[in-house]
């Protein structure tokens, strides 16, 4: 079974600084996707960034980038120039295709609560 | 694009009653919808996967007779919590994917409080 581990329950960072959130996962699959989602106090899940496992290049979205180490099964999120609006819960998620049903299944980590300090 | 809505956003019901939560894809056809449950300060736990026109697939440990899921159309899935009890109080989130798509689009969630 796949598992996703986020070892940092809480983190804080000063505004404009850089912070890295860690995520490791366990799977025997070769084809899968990895995501980082942000859940602000409104509790609306917002996609931050996604990575296809077959791509070696690390995904980047503006101030957000990942360090994807497939062999180590590691998928960390780096937030540069942190802003107050980045304060939220961040979930790492693993997704694979379920062959039997043809659908995709997400498995979420336990989350990291990030607080950006003014 | 890819907006998912949920209704209601917050519902309070008495123990023993049933409550229905709707999940709608507003601007796309969702062949698959997912229902998650999230306890305070915890992660999202997948409850079930529903495909339009077929029975939902429930995750291990989820009571299918208690959490009834109906995916009647390509834009609507409903979750009915039957004979609700206080321990069913939680935040319920739905998500949807387009045909062949991998990304899930999440609804804003529904807070259920059972008194």
PDB file of C-alpha atoms in Angstrom:
ATOM      1  CA  UNK A   1       0.000   0.000   0.000  1.00  0.00           C
ATOM      2  CA  UNK A   2       1.099   3.502  -0.692  1.00  0.00           C
ATOM      3  CA  UNK A   3       1.866   5.841   2.174  1.00  0.00           C
ATOM      4  CA  UNK A   4       2.718   9.526   2.307  1.00  0.00           C
ATOM      5  CA  UNK A   5       4.683  10.977   5.219  1.00  0.00           C
ATOM      6  CA  UNK A   6       5.048  14.610   6.182  1.00  0.00           C
ATOM      7  CA  UNK A   7       7.374  14.721   9.138  1.00  0.00           C
ATOM      8  CA  UNK A   8       6.925  18.399   9.999  1.00  0.00           C
ATOM      9  CA  UNK A   9       3.559  19.019  11.703  1.00  0.00           C
ATOM     10  CA  UNK A  10       4.224  22.756  12.024  1.00  0.00           C
ATOM     11  CA  UNK A  11       6.667  25.241  10.597  1.00  0.00           C
ATOM     12  CA  UNK A  12       7.091  28.964  10.617  1.00  0.00           C
ATOM     13  CA  UNK A  13       9.023  31.321   8.390  1.00  0.00           C
ATOM     14  CA  UNK A  14       9.643  35.039   8.297  1.00  0.00           C
ATOM     15  CA  UNK A  15       8.016  36.984   5.522  1.00  0.00           C
ATOM     16  CA  UNK A  16      10.217  37.151   2.406  1.00  0.00           C
ATOM     17  CA  UNK A  17      12.313  34.195   3.550  1.00  0.00           C
ATOM     18  CA  UNK A  18      12.453  30.730   2.020  1.00  0.00           C
ATOM     19  CA  UNK A  19      11.030  27.582   3.572  1.00  0.00           C
ATOM     20  CA  UNK A  20      11.098  23.936   2.552  1.00  0.00           C
ATOM     21  CA  UNK A  21       8.411  21.421   3.453  1.00  0.00           C
ATOM     22  CA  UNK A  22       9.341  17.764   3.308  1.00  0.00           C
ATOM     23  CA  UNK A  23       7.379  14.809   2.004  1.00  0.00           C
ATOM     24  CA  UNK A  24       8.334  11.196   1.514  1.00  0.00           C
ATOM     25  CA  UNK A  25       6.249   8.425   0.072  1.00  0.00           C
ATOM     26  CA  UNK A  26       6.349   4.715  -0.340  1.00  0.00           C
ATOM     27  CA  UNK A  27       5.198   2.893  -3.443  1.00  0.00           C
ATOM     28  CA  UNK A  28       6.109   0.074  -5.768  1.00  0.00           C
ATOM     29  CA  UNK A  29       4.472   1.862  -8.686  1.00  0.00           C
ATOM     30  CA  UNK A  30       6.541   3.370 -11.463  1.00  0.00           C
ATOM     31  CA  UNK A  31       3.931   5.666 -12.950  1.00  0.00           C
ATOM     32  CA  UNK A  32       2.284   8.117 -10.608  1.00  0.00           C
ATOM     33  CA  UNK A  33       1.782  11.787  -9.858  1.00  0.00           C
ATOM     34  CA  UNK A  34       2.683  13.890  -6.870  1.00  0.00           C
ATOM     35  CA  UNK A  35       0.977  17.056  -5.730  1.00  0.00           C
ATOM     36  CA  UNK A  36       1.209  19.767  -3.139  1.00  0.00           C
ATOM     37  CA  UNK A  37      -2.090  21.249  -2.031  1.00  0.00           C
ATOM     38  CA  UNK A  38      -2.659  24.287   0.137  1.00  0.00           C
ATOM     39  CA  UNK A  39      -5.594  24.477   2.528  1.00  0.00           C
ATOM     40  CA  UNK A  40      -6.047  27.969   3.969  1.00  0.00           C
ATOM     41  CA  UNK A  41      -8.422  28.710   6.871  1.00  0.00           C
ATOM     42  CA  UNK A  42     -11.318  28.726   4.402  1.00  0.00           C
ATOM     43  CA  UNK A  43     -10.560  25.001   3.988  1.00  0.00           C
ATOM     44  CA  UNK A  44     -10.766  25.176   0.203  1.00  0.00           C
ATOM     45  CA  UNK A  45      -8.126  22.863  -1.246  1.00  0.00           C
ATOM     46  CA  UNK A  46      -5.917  24.725  -3.702  1.00  0.00           C
ATOM     47  CA  UNK A  47      -3.457  23.023  -6.026  1.00  0.00           C
ATOM     48  CA  UNK A  48       0.016  24.469  -5.585  1.00  0.00           C
ATOM     49  CA  UNK A  49       2.118  22.304  -7.855  1.00  0.00           C
ATOM     50  CA  UNK A  50       2.166  18.894  -9.508  1.00  0.00           C
ATOM     51  CA  UNK A  51       4.907  16.538 -10.682  1.00  0.00           C
ATOM     52  CA  UNK A  52       4.692  13.578 -13.016  1.00  0.00           C
ATOM     53  CA  UNK A  53       6.955  10.757 -11.875  1.00  0.00           C
ATOM     54  CA  UNK A  54       8.260  10.119 -15.361  1.00  0.00           C
ATOM     55  CA  UNK A  55       9.607  13.656 -15.618  1.00  0.00           C
ATOM     56  CA  UNK A  56      13.073  14.195 -14.248  1.00  0.00           C
ATOM     57  CA  UNK A  57      12.807  17.969 -14.309  1.00  0.00           C
ATOM     58  CA  UNK A  58      11.535  19.500 -11.109  1.00  0.00           C
ATOM     59  CA  UNK A  59       8.244  21.373 -11.415  1.00  0.00           C
ATOM     60  CA  UNK A  60       8.151  25.110 -10.771  1.00  0.00           C
ATOM     61  CA  UNK A  61       5.248  27.502 -10.355  1.00  0.00           C
ATOM     62  CA  UNK A  62       6.345  31.066  -9.671  1.00  0.00           C
ATOM     63  CA  UNK A  63       7.573  31.127  -6.051  1.00  0.00           C
ATOM     64  CA  UNK A  64       6.903  27.419  -5.562  1.00  0.00           C
ATOM     65  CA  UNK A  65       9.257  24.677  -6.667  1.00  0.00           C
ATOM     66  CA  UNK A  66       9.797  21.050  -5.818  1.00  0.00           C
ATOM     67  CA  UNK A  67      12.803  18.838  -5.311  1.00  0.00           C
ATOM     68  CA  UNK A  68      11.710  15.473  -6.659  1.00  0.00           C
ATOM     69  CA  UNK A  69      14.049  12.614  -5.873  1.00  0.00           C
ATOM     70  CA  UNK A  70      12.404   9.511  -7.363  1.00  0.00           C
ATOM     71  CA  UNK A  71      14.931   6.985  -6.137  1.00  0.00           C
ATOM     72  CA  UNK A  72      14.734   8.353  -2.616  1.00  0.00           C
ATOM     73  CA  UNK A  73      10.944   8.753  -2.899  1.00  0.00           C
ATOM     74  CA  UNK A  74      11.180  12.289  -1.707  1.00  0.00           C
ATOM     75  CA  UNK A  75       9.112  15.259  -2.857  1.00  0.00           C
ATOM     76  CA  UNK A  76       9.835  18.488  -0.994  1.00  0.00           C
ATOM     77  CA  UNK A  77       8.224  21.873  -1.604  1.00  0.00           C
ATOM     78  CA  UNK A  78      10.238  25.076  -1.525  1.00  0.00           C
ATOM     79  CA  UNK A  79       8.434  28.367  -1.065  1.00  0.00           C
ATOM     80  CA  UNK A  80      10.551  31.384  -1.915  1.00  0.00           C
ATOM     81  CA  UNK A  81       9.860  34.963  -0.859  1.00  0.00           C
ATOM     82  CA  UNK A  82       7.220  33.776   1.598  1.00  0.00           C
ATOM     83  CA  UNK A  83       4.125  35.933   1.876  1.00  0.00           C
ATOM     84  CA  UNK A  84       1.563  36.267   4.638  1.00  0.00           C
ATOM     85  CA  UNK A  85      -1.000  34.725   2.328  1.00  0.00           C
ATOM     86  CA  UNK A  86       1.028  31.536   2.218  1.00  0.00           C
ATOM     87  CA  UNK A  87      -0.062  30.781   5.776  1.00  0.00           C
ATOM     88  CA  UNK A  88      -2.024  27.554   5.466  1.00  0.00           C
ATOM     89  CA  UNK A  89      -1.988  23.819   5.881  1.00  0.00           C
ATOM     90  CA  UNK A  90       0.024  22.118   3.149  1.00  0.00           C
ATOM     91  CA  UNK A  91      -0.699  18.565   2.072  1.00  0.00           C
ATOM     92  CA  UNK A  92       1.491  16.359  -0.027  1.00  0.00           C
ATOM     93  CA  UNK A  93      -0.482  13.881  -2.132  1.00  0.00           C
ATOM     94  CA  UNK A  94       0.372  10.804  -4.149  1.00  0.00           C
ATOM     95  CA  UNK A  95      -1.854   9.776  -7.003  1.00  0.00           C
ATOM     96  CA  UNK A  96      -1.929   6.647  -9.063  1.00  0.00           C
ATOM     97  CA  UNK A  97      -4.271   5.135 -11.566  1.00  0.00           C
ATOM     98  CA  UNK A  98      -6.482   2.326 -10.324  1.00  0.00           C
ATOM     99  CA  UNK A  99      -6.377  -0.182 -13.179  1.00  0.00           C
ATOM    100  CA  UNK A 100      -9.489  -2.047 -12.083  1.00  0.00           C
ATOM    101  CA  UNK A 101     -11.726   1.012 -12.242  1.00  0.00           C
ATOM    102  CA  UNK A 102      -9.777   3.243 -14.590  1.00  0.00           C
ATOM    103  CA  UNK A 103      -9.955   6.076 -12.076  1.00  0.00           C
ATOM    104  CA  UNK A 104      -7.251   7.871 -10.147  1.00  0.00           C
ATOM    105  CA  UNK A 105      -6.784   7.664  -6.405  1.00  0.00           C
ATOM    106  CA  UNK A 106      -5.203  10.250  -4.110  1.00  0.00           C
ATOM    107  CA  UNK A 107      -3.417   9.465  -0.879  1.00  0.00           C
ATOM    108  CA  UNK A 108      -2.713  12.476   1.307  1.00  0.00           C
ATOM    109  CA  UNK A 109      -0.035  13.061   3.869  1.00  0.00           C
ATOM    110  CA  UNK A 110      -0.880  14.298   7.342  1.00  0.00           C
ATOM    111  CA  UNK A 111      -0.085  17.888   6.481  1.00  0.00           C
ATOM    112  CA  UNK A 112       2.274  20.632   7.587  1.00  0.00           C
ATOM    113  CA  UNK A 113       0.863  23.778   9.127  1.00  0.00           C
ATOM    114  CA  UNK A 114       2.875  26.712   7.849  1.00  0.00           C
ATOM    115  CA  UNK A 115       2.761  30.112   9.472  1.00  0.00           C
ATOM    116  CA  UNK A 116       4.376  33.088   7.780  1.00  0.00           C
ATOM    117  CA  UNK A 117       5.414  35.715  10.283  1.00  0.00           C
ATOM    118  CA  UNK A 118       5.356  39.434   9.577  1.00  0.00           C
TER     119      UNK A 118
ATOM    120  CA  UNK B   1     -12.872  26.846 -15.128  1.00  0.00           C
ATOM    121  CA  UNK B   2     -13.154  23.518 -13.275  1.00  0.00           C
ATOM    122  CA  UNK B   3     -15.302  24.786 -10.429  1.00  0.00           C
ATOM    123  CA  UNK B   4     -16.879  22.412  -7.953  1.00  0.00           C
ATOM    124  CA  UNK B   5     -19.569  23.523  -5.540  1.00  0.00           C
ATOM    125  CA  UNK B   6     -21.002  21.903  -2.442  1.00  0.00           C
ATOM    126  CA  UNK B   7     -24.293  22.504  -0.727  1.00  0.00           C
ATOM    127  CA  UNK B   8     -24.857  23.159   2.050  1.00  0.00           C
ATOM    128  CA  UNK B   9     -21.638  24.665   3.346  1.00  0.00           C
ATOM    129  CA  UNK B  10     -22.697  24.010   6.933  1.00  0.00           C
ATOM    130  CA  UNK B  11     -25.460  21.868   8.319  1.00  0.00           C
ATOM    131  CA  UNK B  12     -26.575  21.062  11.839  1.00  0.00           C
ATOM    132  CA  UNK B  13     -28.826  18.080  12.365  1.00  0.00           C
ATOM    133  CA  UNK B  14     -30.186  16.100  15.256  1.00  0.00           C
ATOM    134  CA  UNK B  15     -28.933  12.653  16.112  1.00  0.00           C
ATOM    135  CA  UNK B  16     -30.861   9.962  14.279  1.00  0.00           C
ATOM    136  CA  UNK B  17     -31.812  12.079  11.293  1.00  0.00           C
ATOM    137  CA  UNK B  18     -30.378  11.880   7.788  1.00  0.00           C
ATOM    138  CA  UNK B  19     -28.656  14.663   5.915  1.00  0.00           C
ATOM    139  CA  UNK B  20     -27.819  15.010   2.240  1.00  0.00           C
ATOM    140  CA  UNK B  21     -24.813  16.865   0.863  1.00  0.00           C
ATOM    141  CA  UNK B  22     -24.641  17.814  -2.814  1.00  0.00           C
ATOM    142  CA  UNK B  23     -21.533  18.112  -4.943  1.00  0.00           C
ATOM    143  CA  UNK B  24     -21.785  19.744  -8.347  1.00  0.00           C
ATOM    144  CA  UNK B  25     -19.315  20.357 -11.138  1.00  0.00           C
ATOM    145  CA  UNK B  26     -20.364  23.733 -12.495  1.00  0.00           C
ATOM    146  CA  UNK B  27     -18.483  24.054 -15.763  1.00  0.00           C
ATOM    147  CA  UNK B  28     -17.383  20.570 -16.702  1.00  0.00           C
ATOM    148  CA  UNK B  29     -18.666  17.019 -16.821  1.00  0.00           C
ATOM    149  CA  UNK B  30     -17.310  14.954 -13.988  1.00  0.00           C
ATOM    150  CA  UNK B  31     -17.124  11.284 -14.801  1.00  0.00           C
ATOM    151  CA  UNK B  32     -15.684  10.535 -11.397  1.00  0.00           C
ATOM    152  CA  UNK B  33     -16.312  12.170  -8.053  1.00  0.00           C
ATOM    153  CA  UNK B  34     -14.640  11.501  -4.759  1.00  0.00           C
ATOM    154  CA  UNK B  35     -15.838  12.007  -1.203  1.00  0.00           C
ATOM    155  CA  UNK B  36     -13.412  12.755   1.601  1.00  0.00           C
ATOM    156  CA  UNK B  37     -13.785  13.239   5.303  1.00  0.00           C
ATOM    157  CA  UNK B  38     -11.537  15.531   7.291  1.00  0.00           C
ATOM    158  CA  UNK B  39     -11.443  15.706  11.075  1.00  0.00           C
ATOM    159  CA  UNK B  40     -10.113  18.884  12.726  1.00  0.00           C
ATOM    160  CA  UNK B  41      -6.393  19.382  12.148  1.00  0.00           C
ATOM    161  CA  UNK B  42      -6.148  16.093  10.300  1.00  0.00           C
ATOM    162  CA  UNK B  43      -5.677  14.973   6.739  1.00  0.00           C
ATOM    163  CA  UNK B  44      -8.258  14.091   4.117  1.00  0.00           C
ATOM    164  CA  UNK B  45      -9.393  10.507   4.200  1.00  0.00           C
ATOM    165  CA  UNK B  46     -10.970   9.096   1.053  1.00  0.00           C
ATOM    166  CA  UNK B  47     -14.371   7.626   1.795  1.00  0.00           C
ATOM    167  CA  UNK B  48     -15.551   6.546  -1.634  1.00  0.00           C
ATOM    168  CA  UNK B  49     -15.191   6.982  -5.367  1.00  0.00           C
ATOM    169  CA  UNK B  50     -18.267   7.335  -7.521  1.00  0.00           C
ATOM    170  CA  UNK B  51     -18.640   7.048 -11.264  1.00  0.00           C
ATOM    171  CA  UNK B  52     -21.659   8.409 -13.067  1.00  0.00           C
ATOM    172  CA  UNK B  53     -24.375   5.806 -13.425  1.00  0.00           C
ATOM    173  CA  UNK B  54     -22.696   3.103 -11.381  1.00  0.00           C
ATOM    174  CA  UNK B  55     -22.353   2.118  -7.753  1.00  0.00           C
ATOM    175  CA  UNK B  56     -19.790   3.855  -5.619  1.00  0.00           C
ATOM    176  CA  UNK B  57     -16.613   2.103  -4.541  1.00  0.00           C
ATOM    177  CA  UNK B  58     -16.119   2.489  -0.804  1.00  0.00           C
ATOM    178  CA  UNK B  59     -12.811   2.477   1.010  1.00  0.00           C
ATOM    179  CA  UNK B  60     -12.151  -0.130   3.628  1.00  0.00           C
ATOM    180  CA  UNK B  61     -13.836   0.686   6.909  1.00  0.00           C
ATOM    181  CA  UNK B  62     -16.457   3.025   5.427  1.00  0.00           C
ATOM    182  CA  UNK B  63     -20.016   1.824   6.008  1.00  0.00           C
ATOM    183  CA  UNK B  64     -21.805   1.934   2.674  1.00  0.00           C
ATOM    184  CA  UNK B  65     -25.223   1.688   4.316  1.00  0.00           C
ATOM    185  CA  UNK B  66     -24.470   4.698   6.456  1.00  0.00           C
ATOM    186  CA  UNK B  67     -22.871   6.880   3.810  1.00  0.00           C
ATOM    187  CA  UNK B  68     -25.038   6.574   0.718  1.00  0.00           C
ATOM    188  CA  UNK B  69     -23.516   7.972  -2.447  1.00  0.00           C
ATOM    189  CA  UNK B  70     -25.458   8.603  -5.621  1.00  0.00           C
ATOM    190  CA  UNK B  71     -23.810   9.879  -8.798  1.00  0.00           C
ATOM    191  CA  UNK B  72     -26.943  10.466 -10.814  1.00  0.00           C
ATOM    192  CA  UNK B  73     -25.519  12.684 -13.538  1.00  0.00           C
ATOM    193  CA  UNK B  74     -22.242  13.933 -14.940  1.00  0.00           C
ATOM    194  CA  UNK B  75     -22.501  17.074 -12.827  1.00  0.00           C
ATOM    195  CA  UNK B  76     -24.030  15.899  -9.556  1.00  0.00           C
ATOM    196  CA  UNK B  77     -23.084  13.489  -6.791  1.00  0.00           C
ATOM    197  CA  UNK B  78     -24.784  13.308  -3.410  1.00  0.00           C
ATOM    198  CA  UNK B  79     -23.648  11.961  -0.073  1.00  0.00           C
ATOM    199  CA  UNK B  80     -26.371  11.058   2.399  1.00  0.00           C
ATOM    200  CA  UNK B  81     -25.379  10.433   5.982  1.00  0.00           C
ATOM    201  CA  UNK B  82     -28.126   8.189   7.330  1.00  0.00           C
ATOM    202  CA  UNK B  83     -29.109   8.046  10.987  1.00  0.00           C
ATOM    203  CA  UNK B  84     -26.411  10.544  11.850  1.00  0.00           C
ATOM    204  CA  UNK B  85     -24.672  10.434  15.207  1.00  0.00           C
ATOM    205  CA  UNK B  86     -22.372  12.964  16.898  1.00  0.00           C
ATOM    206  CA  UNK B  87     -19.316  10.962  15.843  1.00  0.00           C
ATOM    207  CA  UNK B  88     -20.287  11.644  12.220  1.00  0.00           C
ATOM    208  CA  UNK B  89     -19.640  15.335  12.819  1.00  0.00           C
ATOM    209  CA  UNK B  90     -16.849  16.260  10.468  1.00  0.00           C
ATOM    210  CA  UNK B  91     -15.874  18.238   7.395  1.00  0.00           C
ATOM    211  CA  UNK B  92     -16.855  16.509   4.172  1.00  0.00           C
ATOM    212  CA  UNK B  93     -15.110  17.439   0.931  1.00  0.00           C
ATOM    213  CA  UNK B  94     -15.903  16.290  -2.575  1.00  0.00           C
ATOM    214  CA  UNK B  95     -13.722  16.440  -5.637  1.00  0.00           C
ATOM    215  CA  UNK B  96     -14.203  15.679  -9.297  1.00  0.00           C
ATOM    216  CA  UNK B  97     -12.197  14.747 -12.348  1.00  0.00           C
ATOM    217  CA  UNK B  98     -12.904  15.001 -16.027  1.00  0.00           C
ATOM    218  CA  UNK B  99     -12.886  11.931 -18.229  1.00  0.00           C
ATOM    219  CA  UNK B 100      -9.322  10.596 -18.503  1.00  0.00           C
ATOM    220  CA  UNK B 101      -8.028  13.397 -16.350  1.00  0.00           C
ATOM    221  CA  UNK B 102      -5.754  12.985 -13.360  1.00  0.00           C
ATOM    222  CA  UNK B 103      -6.204  16.245 -11.485  1.00  0.00           C
ATOM    223  CA  UNK B 104      -8.952  16.476  -8.916  1.00  0.00           C
ATOM    224  CA  UNK B 105     -10.907  19.689  -8.493  1.00  0.00           C
ATOM    225  CA  UNK B 106     -12.101  20.185  -4.956  1.00  0.00           C
ATOM    226  CA  UNK B 107     -15.317  21.617  -3.607  1.00  0.00           C
ATOM    227  CA  UNK B 108     -15.259  24.057  -0.701  1.00  0.00           C
ATOM    228  CA  UNK B 109     -16.440  21.432   1.779  1.00  0.00           C
ATOM    229  CA  UNK B 110     -19.427  20.939   4.048  1.00  0.00           C
ATOM    230  CA  UNK B 111     -19.253  21.144   7.806  1.00  0.00           C
ATOM    231  CA  UNK B 112     -21.630  18.657   9.421  1.00  0.00           C
ATOM    232  CA  UNK B 113     -22.498  19.003  13.083  1.00  0.00           C
ATOM    233  CA  UNK B 114     -24.702  16.350  14.662  1.00  0.00           C
ATOM    234  CA  UNK B 115     -26.213  17.298  17.999  1.00  0.00           C
TER     235      UNK B 115
END
